[in-house]
mmCIF file with all atom_site columns, C-alpha atoms and ligand atoms in Angstrom:
data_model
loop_
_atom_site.group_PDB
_atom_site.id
_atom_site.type_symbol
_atom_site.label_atom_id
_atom_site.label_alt_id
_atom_site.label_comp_id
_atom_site.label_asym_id
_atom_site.label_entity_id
_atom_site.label_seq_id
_atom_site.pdbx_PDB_ins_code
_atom_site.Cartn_x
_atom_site.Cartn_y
_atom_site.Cartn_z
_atom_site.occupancy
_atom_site.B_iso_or_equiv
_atom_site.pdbx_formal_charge
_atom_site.auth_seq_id
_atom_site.auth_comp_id
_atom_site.auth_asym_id
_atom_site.auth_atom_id
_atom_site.pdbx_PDB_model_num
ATOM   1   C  CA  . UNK A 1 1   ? 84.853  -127.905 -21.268 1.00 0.00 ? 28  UNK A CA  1
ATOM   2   C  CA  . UNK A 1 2   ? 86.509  -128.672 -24.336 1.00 0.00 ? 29  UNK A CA  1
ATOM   3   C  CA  . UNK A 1 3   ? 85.872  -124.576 -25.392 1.00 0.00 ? 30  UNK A CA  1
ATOM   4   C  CA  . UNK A 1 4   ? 87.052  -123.326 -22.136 1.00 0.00 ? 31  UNK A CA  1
ATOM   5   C  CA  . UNK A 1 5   ? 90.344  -124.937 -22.851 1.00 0.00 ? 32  UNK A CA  1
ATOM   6   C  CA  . UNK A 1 6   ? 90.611  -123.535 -26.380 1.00 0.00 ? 33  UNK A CA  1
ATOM   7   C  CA  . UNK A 1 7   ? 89.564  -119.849 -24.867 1.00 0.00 ? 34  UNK A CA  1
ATOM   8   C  CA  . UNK A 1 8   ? 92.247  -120.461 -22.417 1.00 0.00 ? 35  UNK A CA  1
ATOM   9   C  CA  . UNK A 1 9   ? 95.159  -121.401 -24.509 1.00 0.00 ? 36  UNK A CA  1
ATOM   10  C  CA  . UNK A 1 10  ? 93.867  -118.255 -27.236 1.00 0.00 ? 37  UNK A CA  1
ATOM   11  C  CA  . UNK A 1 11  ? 94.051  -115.832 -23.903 1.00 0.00 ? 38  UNK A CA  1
ATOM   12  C  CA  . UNK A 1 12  ? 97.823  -117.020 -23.312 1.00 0.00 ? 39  UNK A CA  1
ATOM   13  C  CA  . UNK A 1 13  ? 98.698  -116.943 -26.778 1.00 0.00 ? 40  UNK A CA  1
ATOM   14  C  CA  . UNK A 1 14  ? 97.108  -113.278 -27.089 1.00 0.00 ? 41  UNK A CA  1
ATOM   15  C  CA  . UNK A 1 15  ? 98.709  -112.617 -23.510 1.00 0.00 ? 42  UNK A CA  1
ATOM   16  C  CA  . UNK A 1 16  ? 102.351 -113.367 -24.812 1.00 0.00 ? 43  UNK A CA  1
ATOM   17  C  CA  . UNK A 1 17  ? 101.692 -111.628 -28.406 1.00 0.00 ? 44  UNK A CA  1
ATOM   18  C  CA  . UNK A 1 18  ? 101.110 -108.225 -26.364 1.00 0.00 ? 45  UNK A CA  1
ATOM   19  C  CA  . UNK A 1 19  ? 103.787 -108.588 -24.084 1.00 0.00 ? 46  UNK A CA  1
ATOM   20  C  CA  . UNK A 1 20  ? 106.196 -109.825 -26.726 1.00 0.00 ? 47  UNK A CA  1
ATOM   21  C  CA  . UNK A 1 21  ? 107.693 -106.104 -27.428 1.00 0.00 ? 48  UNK A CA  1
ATOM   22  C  CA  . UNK A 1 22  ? 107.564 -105.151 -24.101 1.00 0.00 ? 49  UNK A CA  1
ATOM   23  C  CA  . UNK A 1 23  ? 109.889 -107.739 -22.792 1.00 0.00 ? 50  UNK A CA  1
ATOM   24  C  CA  . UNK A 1 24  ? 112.471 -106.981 -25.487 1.00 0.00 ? 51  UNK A CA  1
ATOM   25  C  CA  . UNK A 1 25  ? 112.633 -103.045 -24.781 1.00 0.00 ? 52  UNK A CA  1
ATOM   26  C  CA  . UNK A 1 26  ? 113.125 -104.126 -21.109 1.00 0.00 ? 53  UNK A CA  1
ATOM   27  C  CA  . UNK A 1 27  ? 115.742 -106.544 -22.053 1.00 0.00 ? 54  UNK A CA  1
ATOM   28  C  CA  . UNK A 1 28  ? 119.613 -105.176 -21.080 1.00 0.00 ? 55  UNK A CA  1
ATOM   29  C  CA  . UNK A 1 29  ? 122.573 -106.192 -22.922 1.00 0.00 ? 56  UNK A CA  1
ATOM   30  C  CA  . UNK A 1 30  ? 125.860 -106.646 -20.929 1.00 0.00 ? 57  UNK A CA  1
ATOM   31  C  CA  . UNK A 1 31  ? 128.861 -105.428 -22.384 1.00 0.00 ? 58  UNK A CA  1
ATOM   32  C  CA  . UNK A 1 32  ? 132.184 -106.632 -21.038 1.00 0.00 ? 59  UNK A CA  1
ATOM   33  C  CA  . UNK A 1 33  ? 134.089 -104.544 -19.270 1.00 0.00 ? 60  UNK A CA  1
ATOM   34  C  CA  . UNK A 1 34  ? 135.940 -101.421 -21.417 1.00 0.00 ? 61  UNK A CA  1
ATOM   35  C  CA  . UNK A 1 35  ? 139.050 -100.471 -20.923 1.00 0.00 ? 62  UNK A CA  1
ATOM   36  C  CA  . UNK A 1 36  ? 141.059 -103.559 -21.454 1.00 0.00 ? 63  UNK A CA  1
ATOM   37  C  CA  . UNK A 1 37  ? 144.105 -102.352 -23.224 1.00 0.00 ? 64  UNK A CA  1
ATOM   38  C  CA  . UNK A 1 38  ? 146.097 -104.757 -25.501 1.00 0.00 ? 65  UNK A CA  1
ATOM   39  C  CA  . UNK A 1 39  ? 149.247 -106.080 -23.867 1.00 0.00 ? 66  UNK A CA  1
ATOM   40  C  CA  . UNK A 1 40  ? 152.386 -103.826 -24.628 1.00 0.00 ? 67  UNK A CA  1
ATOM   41  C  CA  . UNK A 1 41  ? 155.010 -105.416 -27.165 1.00 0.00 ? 68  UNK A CA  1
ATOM   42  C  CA  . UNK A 1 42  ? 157.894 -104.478 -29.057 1.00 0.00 ? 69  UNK A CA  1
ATOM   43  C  CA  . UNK A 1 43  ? 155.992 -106.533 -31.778 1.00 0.00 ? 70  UNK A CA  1
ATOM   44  C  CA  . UNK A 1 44  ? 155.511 -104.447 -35.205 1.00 0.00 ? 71  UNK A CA  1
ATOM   45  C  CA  . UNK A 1 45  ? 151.987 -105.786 -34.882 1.00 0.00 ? 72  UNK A CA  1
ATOM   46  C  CA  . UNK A 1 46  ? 151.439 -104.305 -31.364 1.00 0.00 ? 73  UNK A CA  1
ATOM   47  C  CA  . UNK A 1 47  ? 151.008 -100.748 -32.928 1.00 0.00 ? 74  UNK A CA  1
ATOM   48  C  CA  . UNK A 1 48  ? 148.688 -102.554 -35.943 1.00 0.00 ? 75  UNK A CA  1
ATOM   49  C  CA  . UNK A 1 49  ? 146.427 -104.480 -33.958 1.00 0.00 ? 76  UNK A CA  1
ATOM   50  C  CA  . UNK A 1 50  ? 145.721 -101.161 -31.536 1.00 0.00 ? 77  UNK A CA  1
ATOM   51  C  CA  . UNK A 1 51  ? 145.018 -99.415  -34.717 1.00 0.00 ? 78  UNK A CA  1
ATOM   52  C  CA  . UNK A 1 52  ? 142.867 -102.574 -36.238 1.00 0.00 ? 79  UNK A CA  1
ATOM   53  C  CA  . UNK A 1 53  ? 141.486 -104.587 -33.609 1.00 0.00 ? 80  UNK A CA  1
ATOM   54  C  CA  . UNK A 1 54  ? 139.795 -102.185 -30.024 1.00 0.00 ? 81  UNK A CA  1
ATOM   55  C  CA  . UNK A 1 55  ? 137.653 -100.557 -32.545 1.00 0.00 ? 82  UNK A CA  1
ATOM   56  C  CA  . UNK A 1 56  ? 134.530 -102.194 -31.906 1.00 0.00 ? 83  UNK A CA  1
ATOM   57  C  CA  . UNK A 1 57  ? 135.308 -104.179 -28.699 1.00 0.00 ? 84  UNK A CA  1
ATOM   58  C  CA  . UNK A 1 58  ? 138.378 -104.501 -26.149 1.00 0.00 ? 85  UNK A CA  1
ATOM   59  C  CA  . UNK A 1 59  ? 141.377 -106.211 -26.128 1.00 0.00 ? 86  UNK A CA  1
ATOM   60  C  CA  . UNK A 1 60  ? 139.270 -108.314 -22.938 1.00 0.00 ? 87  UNK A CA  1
ATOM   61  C  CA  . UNK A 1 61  ? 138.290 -110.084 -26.463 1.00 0.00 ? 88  UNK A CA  1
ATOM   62  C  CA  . UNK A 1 62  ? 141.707 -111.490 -26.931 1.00 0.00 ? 89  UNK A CA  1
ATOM   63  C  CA  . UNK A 1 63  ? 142.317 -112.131 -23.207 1.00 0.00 ? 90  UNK A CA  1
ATOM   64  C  CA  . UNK A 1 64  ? 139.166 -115.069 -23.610 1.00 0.00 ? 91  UNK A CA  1
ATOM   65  C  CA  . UNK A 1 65  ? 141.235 -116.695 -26.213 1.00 0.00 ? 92  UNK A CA  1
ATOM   66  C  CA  . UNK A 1 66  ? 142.753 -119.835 -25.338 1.00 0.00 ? 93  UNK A CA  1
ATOM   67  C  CA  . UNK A 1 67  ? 146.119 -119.484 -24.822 1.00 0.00 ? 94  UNK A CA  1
ATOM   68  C  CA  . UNK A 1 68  ? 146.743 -122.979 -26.467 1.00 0.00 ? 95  UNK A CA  1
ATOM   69  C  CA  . UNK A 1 69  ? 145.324 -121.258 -29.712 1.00 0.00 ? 96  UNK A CA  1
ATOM   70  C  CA  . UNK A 1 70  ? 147.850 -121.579 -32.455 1.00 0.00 ? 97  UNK A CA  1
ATOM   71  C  CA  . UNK A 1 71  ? 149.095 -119.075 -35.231 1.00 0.00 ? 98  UNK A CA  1
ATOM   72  C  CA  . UNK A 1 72  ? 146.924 -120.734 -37.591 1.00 0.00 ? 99  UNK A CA  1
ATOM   73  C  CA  . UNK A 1 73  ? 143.866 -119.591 -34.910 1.00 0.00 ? 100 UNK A CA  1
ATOM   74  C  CA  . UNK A 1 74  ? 144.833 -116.000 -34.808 1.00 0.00 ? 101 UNK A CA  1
ATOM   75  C  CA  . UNK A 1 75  ? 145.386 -115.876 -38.760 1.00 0.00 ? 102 UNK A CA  1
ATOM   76  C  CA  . UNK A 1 76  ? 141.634 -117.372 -38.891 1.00 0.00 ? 103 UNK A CA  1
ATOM   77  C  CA  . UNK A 1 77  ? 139.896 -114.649 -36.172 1.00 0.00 ? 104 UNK A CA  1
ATOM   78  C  CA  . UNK A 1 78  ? 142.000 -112.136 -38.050 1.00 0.00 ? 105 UNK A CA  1
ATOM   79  C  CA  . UNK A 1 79  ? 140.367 -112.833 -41.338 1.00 0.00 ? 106 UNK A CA  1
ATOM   80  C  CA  . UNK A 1 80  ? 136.941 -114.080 -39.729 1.00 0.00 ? 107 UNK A CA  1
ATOM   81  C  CA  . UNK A 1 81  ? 137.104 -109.956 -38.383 1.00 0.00 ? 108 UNK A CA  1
ATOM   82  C  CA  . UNK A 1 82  ? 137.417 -108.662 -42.199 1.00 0.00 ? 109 UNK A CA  1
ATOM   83  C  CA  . UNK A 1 83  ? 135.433 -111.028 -43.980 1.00 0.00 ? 110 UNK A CA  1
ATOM   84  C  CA  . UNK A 1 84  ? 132.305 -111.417 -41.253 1.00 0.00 ? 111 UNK A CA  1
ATOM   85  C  CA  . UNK A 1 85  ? 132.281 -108.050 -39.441 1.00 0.00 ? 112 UNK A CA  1
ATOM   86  C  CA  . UNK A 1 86  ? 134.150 -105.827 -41.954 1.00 0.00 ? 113 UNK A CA  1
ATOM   87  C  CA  . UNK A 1 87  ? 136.941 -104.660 -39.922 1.00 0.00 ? 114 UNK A CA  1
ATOM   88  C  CA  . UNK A 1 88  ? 138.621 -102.120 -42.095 1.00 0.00 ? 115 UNK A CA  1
ATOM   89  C  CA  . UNK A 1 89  ? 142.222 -104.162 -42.182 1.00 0.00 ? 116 UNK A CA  1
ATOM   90  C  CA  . UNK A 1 90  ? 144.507 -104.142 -44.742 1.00 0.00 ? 117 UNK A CA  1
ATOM   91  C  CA  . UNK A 1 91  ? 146.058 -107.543 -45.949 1.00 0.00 ? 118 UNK A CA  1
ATOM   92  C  CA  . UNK A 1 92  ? 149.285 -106.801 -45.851 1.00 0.00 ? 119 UNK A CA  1
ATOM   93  C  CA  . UNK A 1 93  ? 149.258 -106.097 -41.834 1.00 0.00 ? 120 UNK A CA  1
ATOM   94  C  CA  . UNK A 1 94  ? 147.648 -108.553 -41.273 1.00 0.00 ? 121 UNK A CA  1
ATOM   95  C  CA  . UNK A 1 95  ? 150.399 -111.291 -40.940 1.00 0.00 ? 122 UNK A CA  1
ATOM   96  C  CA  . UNK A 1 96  ? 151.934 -109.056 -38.568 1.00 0.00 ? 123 UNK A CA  1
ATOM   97  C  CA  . UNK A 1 97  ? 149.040 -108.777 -36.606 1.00 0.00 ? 124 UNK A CA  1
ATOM   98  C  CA  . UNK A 1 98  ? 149.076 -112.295 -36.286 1.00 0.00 ? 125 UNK A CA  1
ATOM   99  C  CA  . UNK A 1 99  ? 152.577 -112.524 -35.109 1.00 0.00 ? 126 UNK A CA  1
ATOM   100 C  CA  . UNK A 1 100 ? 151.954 -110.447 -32.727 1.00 0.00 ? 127 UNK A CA  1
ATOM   101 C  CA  . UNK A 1 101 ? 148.434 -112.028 -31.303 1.00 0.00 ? 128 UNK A CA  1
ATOM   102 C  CA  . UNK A 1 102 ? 150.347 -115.577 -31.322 1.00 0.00 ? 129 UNK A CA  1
ATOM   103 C  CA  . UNK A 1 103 ? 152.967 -114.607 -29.777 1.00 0.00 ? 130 UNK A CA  1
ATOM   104 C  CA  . UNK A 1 104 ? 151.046 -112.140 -27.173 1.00 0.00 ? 131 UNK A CA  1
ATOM   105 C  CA  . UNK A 1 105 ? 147.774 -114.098 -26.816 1.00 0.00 ? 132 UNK A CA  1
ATOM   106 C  CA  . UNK A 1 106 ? 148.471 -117.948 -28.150 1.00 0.00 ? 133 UNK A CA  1
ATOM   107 C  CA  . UNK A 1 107 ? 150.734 -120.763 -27.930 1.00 0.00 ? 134 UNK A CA  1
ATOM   108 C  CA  . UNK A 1 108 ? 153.711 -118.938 -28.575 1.00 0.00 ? 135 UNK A CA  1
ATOM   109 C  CA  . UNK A 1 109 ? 154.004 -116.933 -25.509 1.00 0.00 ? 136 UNK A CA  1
ATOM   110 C  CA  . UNK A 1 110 ? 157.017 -116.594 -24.000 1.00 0.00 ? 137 UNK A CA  1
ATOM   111 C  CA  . UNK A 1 111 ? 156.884 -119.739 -20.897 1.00 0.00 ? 138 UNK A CA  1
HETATM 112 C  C1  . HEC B 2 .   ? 134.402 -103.941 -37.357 1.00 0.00 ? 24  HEC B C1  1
HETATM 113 C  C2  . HEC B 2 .   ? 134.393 -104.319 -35.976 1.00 0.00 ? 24  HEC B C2  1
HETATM 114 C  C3  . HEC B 2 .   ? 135.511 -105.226 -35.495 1.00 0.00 ? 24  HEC B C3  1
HETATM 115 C  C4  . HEC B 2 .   ? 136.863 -105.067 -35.624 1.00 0.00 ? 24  HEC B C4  1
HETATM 116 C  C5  . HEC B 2 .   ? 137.606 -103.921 -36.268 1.00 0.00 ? 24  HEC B C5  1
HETATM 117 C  C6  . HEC B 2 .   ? 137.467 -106.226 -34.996 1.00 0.00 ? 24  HEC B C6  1
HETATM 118 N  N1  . HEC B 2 .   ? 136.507 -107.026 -34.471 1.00 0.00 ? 24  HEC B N1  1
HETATM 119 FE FE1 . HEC B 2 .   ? 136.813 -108.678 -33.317 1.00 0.00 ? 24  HEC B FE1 1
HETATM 120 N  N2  . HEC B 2 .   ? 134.817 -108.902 -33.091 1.00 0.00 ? 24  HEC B N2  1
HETATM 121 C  C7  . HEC B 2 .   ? 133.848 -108.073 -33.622 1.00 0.00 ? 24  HEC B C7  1
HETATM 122 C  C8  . HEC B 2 .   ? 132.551 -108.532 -33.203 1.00 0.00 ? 24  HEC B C8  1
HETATM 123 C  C9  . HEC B 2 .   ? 131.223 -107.911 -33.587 1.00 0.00 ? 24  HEC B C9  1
HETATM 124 C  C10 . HEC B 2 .   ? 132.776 -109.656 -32.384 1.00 0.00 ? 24  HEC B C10 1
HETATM 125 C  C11 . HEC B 2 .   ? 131.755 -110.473 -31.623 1.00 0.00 ? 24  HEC B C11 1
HETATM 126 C  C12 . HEC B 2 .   ? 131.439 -111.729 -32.348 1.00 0.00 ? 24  HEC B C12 1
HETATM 127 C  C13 . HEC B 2 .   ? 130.556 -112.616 -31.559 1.00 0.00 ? 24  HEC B C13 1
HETATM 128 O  O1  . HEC B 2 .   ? 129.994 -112.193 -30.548 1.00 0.00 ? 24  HEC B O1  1
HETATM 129 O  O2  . HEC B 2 .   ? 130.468 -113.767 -31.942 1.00 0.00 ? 24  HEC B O2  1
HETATM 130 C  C14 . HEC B 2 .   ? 134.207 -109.851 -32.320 1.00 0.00 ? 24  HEC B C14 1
HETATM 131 C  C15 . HEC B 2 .   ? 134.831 -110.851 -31.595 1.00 0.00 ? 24  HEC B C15 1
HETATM 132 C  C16 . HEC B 2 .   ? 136.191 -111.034 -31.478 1.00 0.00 ? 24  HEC B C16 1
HETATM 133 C  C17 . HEC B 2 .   ? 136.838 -112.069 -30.704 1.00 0.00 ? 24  HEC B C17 1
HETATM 134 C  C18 . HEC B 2 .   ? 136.136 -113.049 -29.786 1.00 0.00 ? 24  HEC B C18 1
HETATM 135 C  C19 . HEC B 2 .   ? 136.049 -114.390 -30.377 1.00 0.00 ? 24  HEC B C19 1
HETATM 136 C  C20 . HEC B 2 .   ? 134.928 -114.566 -31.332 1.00 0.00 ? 24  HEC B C20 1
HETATM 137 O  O3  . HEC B 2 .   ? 135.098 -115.406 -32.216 1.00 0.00 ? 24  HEC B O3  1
HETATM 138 O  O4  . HEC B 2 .   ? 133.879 -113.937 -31.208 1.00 0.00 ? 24  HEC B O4  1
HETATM 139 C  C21 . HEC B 2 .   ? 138.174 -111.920 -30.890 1.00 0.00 ? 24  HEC B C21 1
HETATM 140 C  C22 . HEC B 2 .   ? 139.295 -112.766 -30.307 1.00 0.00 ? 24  HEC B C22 1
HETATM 141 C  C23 . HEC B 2 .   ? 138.360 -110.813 -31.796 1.00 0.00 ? 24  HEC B C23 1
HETATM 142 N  N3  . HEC B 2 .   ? 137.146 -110.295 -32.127 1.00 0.00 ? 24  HEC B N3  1
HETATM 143 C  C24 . HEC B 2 .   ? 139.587 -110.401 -32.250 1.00 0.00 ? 24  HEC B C24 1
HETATM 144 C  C25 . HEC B 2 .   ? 139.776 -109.321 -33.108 1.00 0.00 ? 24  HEC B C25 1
HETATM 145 C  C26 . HEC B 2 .   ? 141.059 -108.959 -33.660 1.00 0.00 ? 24  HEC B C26 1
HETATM 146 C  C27 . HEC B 2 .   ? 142.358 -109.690 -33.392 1.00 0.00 ? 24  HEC B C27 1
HETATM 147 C  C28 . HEC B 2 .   ? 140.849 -107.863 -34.434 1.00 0.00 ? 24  HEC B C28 1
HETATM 148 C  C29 . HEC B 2 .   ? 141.866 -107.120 -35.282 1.00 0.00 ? 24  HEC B C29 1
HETATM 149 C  C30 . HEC B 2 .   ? 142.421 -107.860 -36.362 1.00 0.00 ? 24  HEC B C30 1
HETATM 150 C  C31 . HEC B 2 .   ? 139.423 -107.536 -34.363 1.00 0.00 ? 24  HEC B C31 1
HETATM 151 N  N4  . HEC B 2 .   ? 138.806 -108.460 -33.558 1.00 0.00 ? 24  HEC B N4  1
HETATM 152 C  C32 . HEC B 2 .   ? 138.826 -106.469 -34.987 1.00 0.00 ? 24  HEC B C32 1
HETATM 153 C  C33 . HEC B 2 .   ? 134.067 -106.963 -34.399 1.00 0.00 ? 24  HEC B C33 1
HETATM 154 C  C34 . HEC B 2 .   ? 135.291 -106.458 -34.752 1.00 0.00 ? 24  HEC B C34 1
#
């Protein structure tokens, strides 16, 4: 009896080694939506950020950001984009970037 169980539990274990790769070239991955376009402003930073910041994903990104976020937020994703997924962006825009995503995007929207 005792075998029978071990036989059984190698059969699984052999059964979910095989169909390991399988699964993953089945699996899908959902991207959001494209075509979210970052919100028109007369901000200097407007023009930066659509230059630095839809290159690799939308602006449907900022749109999930709490709009509670504060400038010190925006100044962290900003820098978290450069240091973590090498977004080309040069320090100097980069505070006007910010202006423009806290004011746009955080807690200094217009009420
Ligand atoms: C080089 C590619 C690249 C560029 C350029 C880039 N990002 Fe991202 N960004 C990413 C990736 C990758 C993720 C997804 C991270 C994850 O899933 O955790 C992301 C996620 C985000 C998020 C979602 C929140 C989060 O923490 O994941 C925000 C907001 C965001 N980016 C803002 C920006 C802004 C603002 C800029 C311009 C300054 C920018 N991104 C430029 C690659 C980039």
């Amino acid at each position: 009896m005792k075998n029978t169980k071990a036989l059984l539990t190698a059969s699984l274990l052999s059964l979910t080694l095989i169909n390991a790769p399988t699964m993953a070239a089945v699996k899908t991955i959902v991207l959001p939506p494209d075509g979210v376009q970052l919100k028109p402003s007369p901000l200097p930073g407007y023009v930066k950020a659509q230059g630095n910041c839809v290159a690799c994903h939308s602006a449907e990104y900022m749109l999930y950001q709490p709009p509670t976020a504060p400038r010190a937020y925006w100044d962290t994703m900003v820098k978290r984009m450069k240091a973590v997924f090498k977004a080309p962006l040069n320090d100097a825009d980069i505070p006007e970037i910010v202006d423009y995503l806290a004011k746009t995007y955080g807690n200094e929207q217009p009420k």
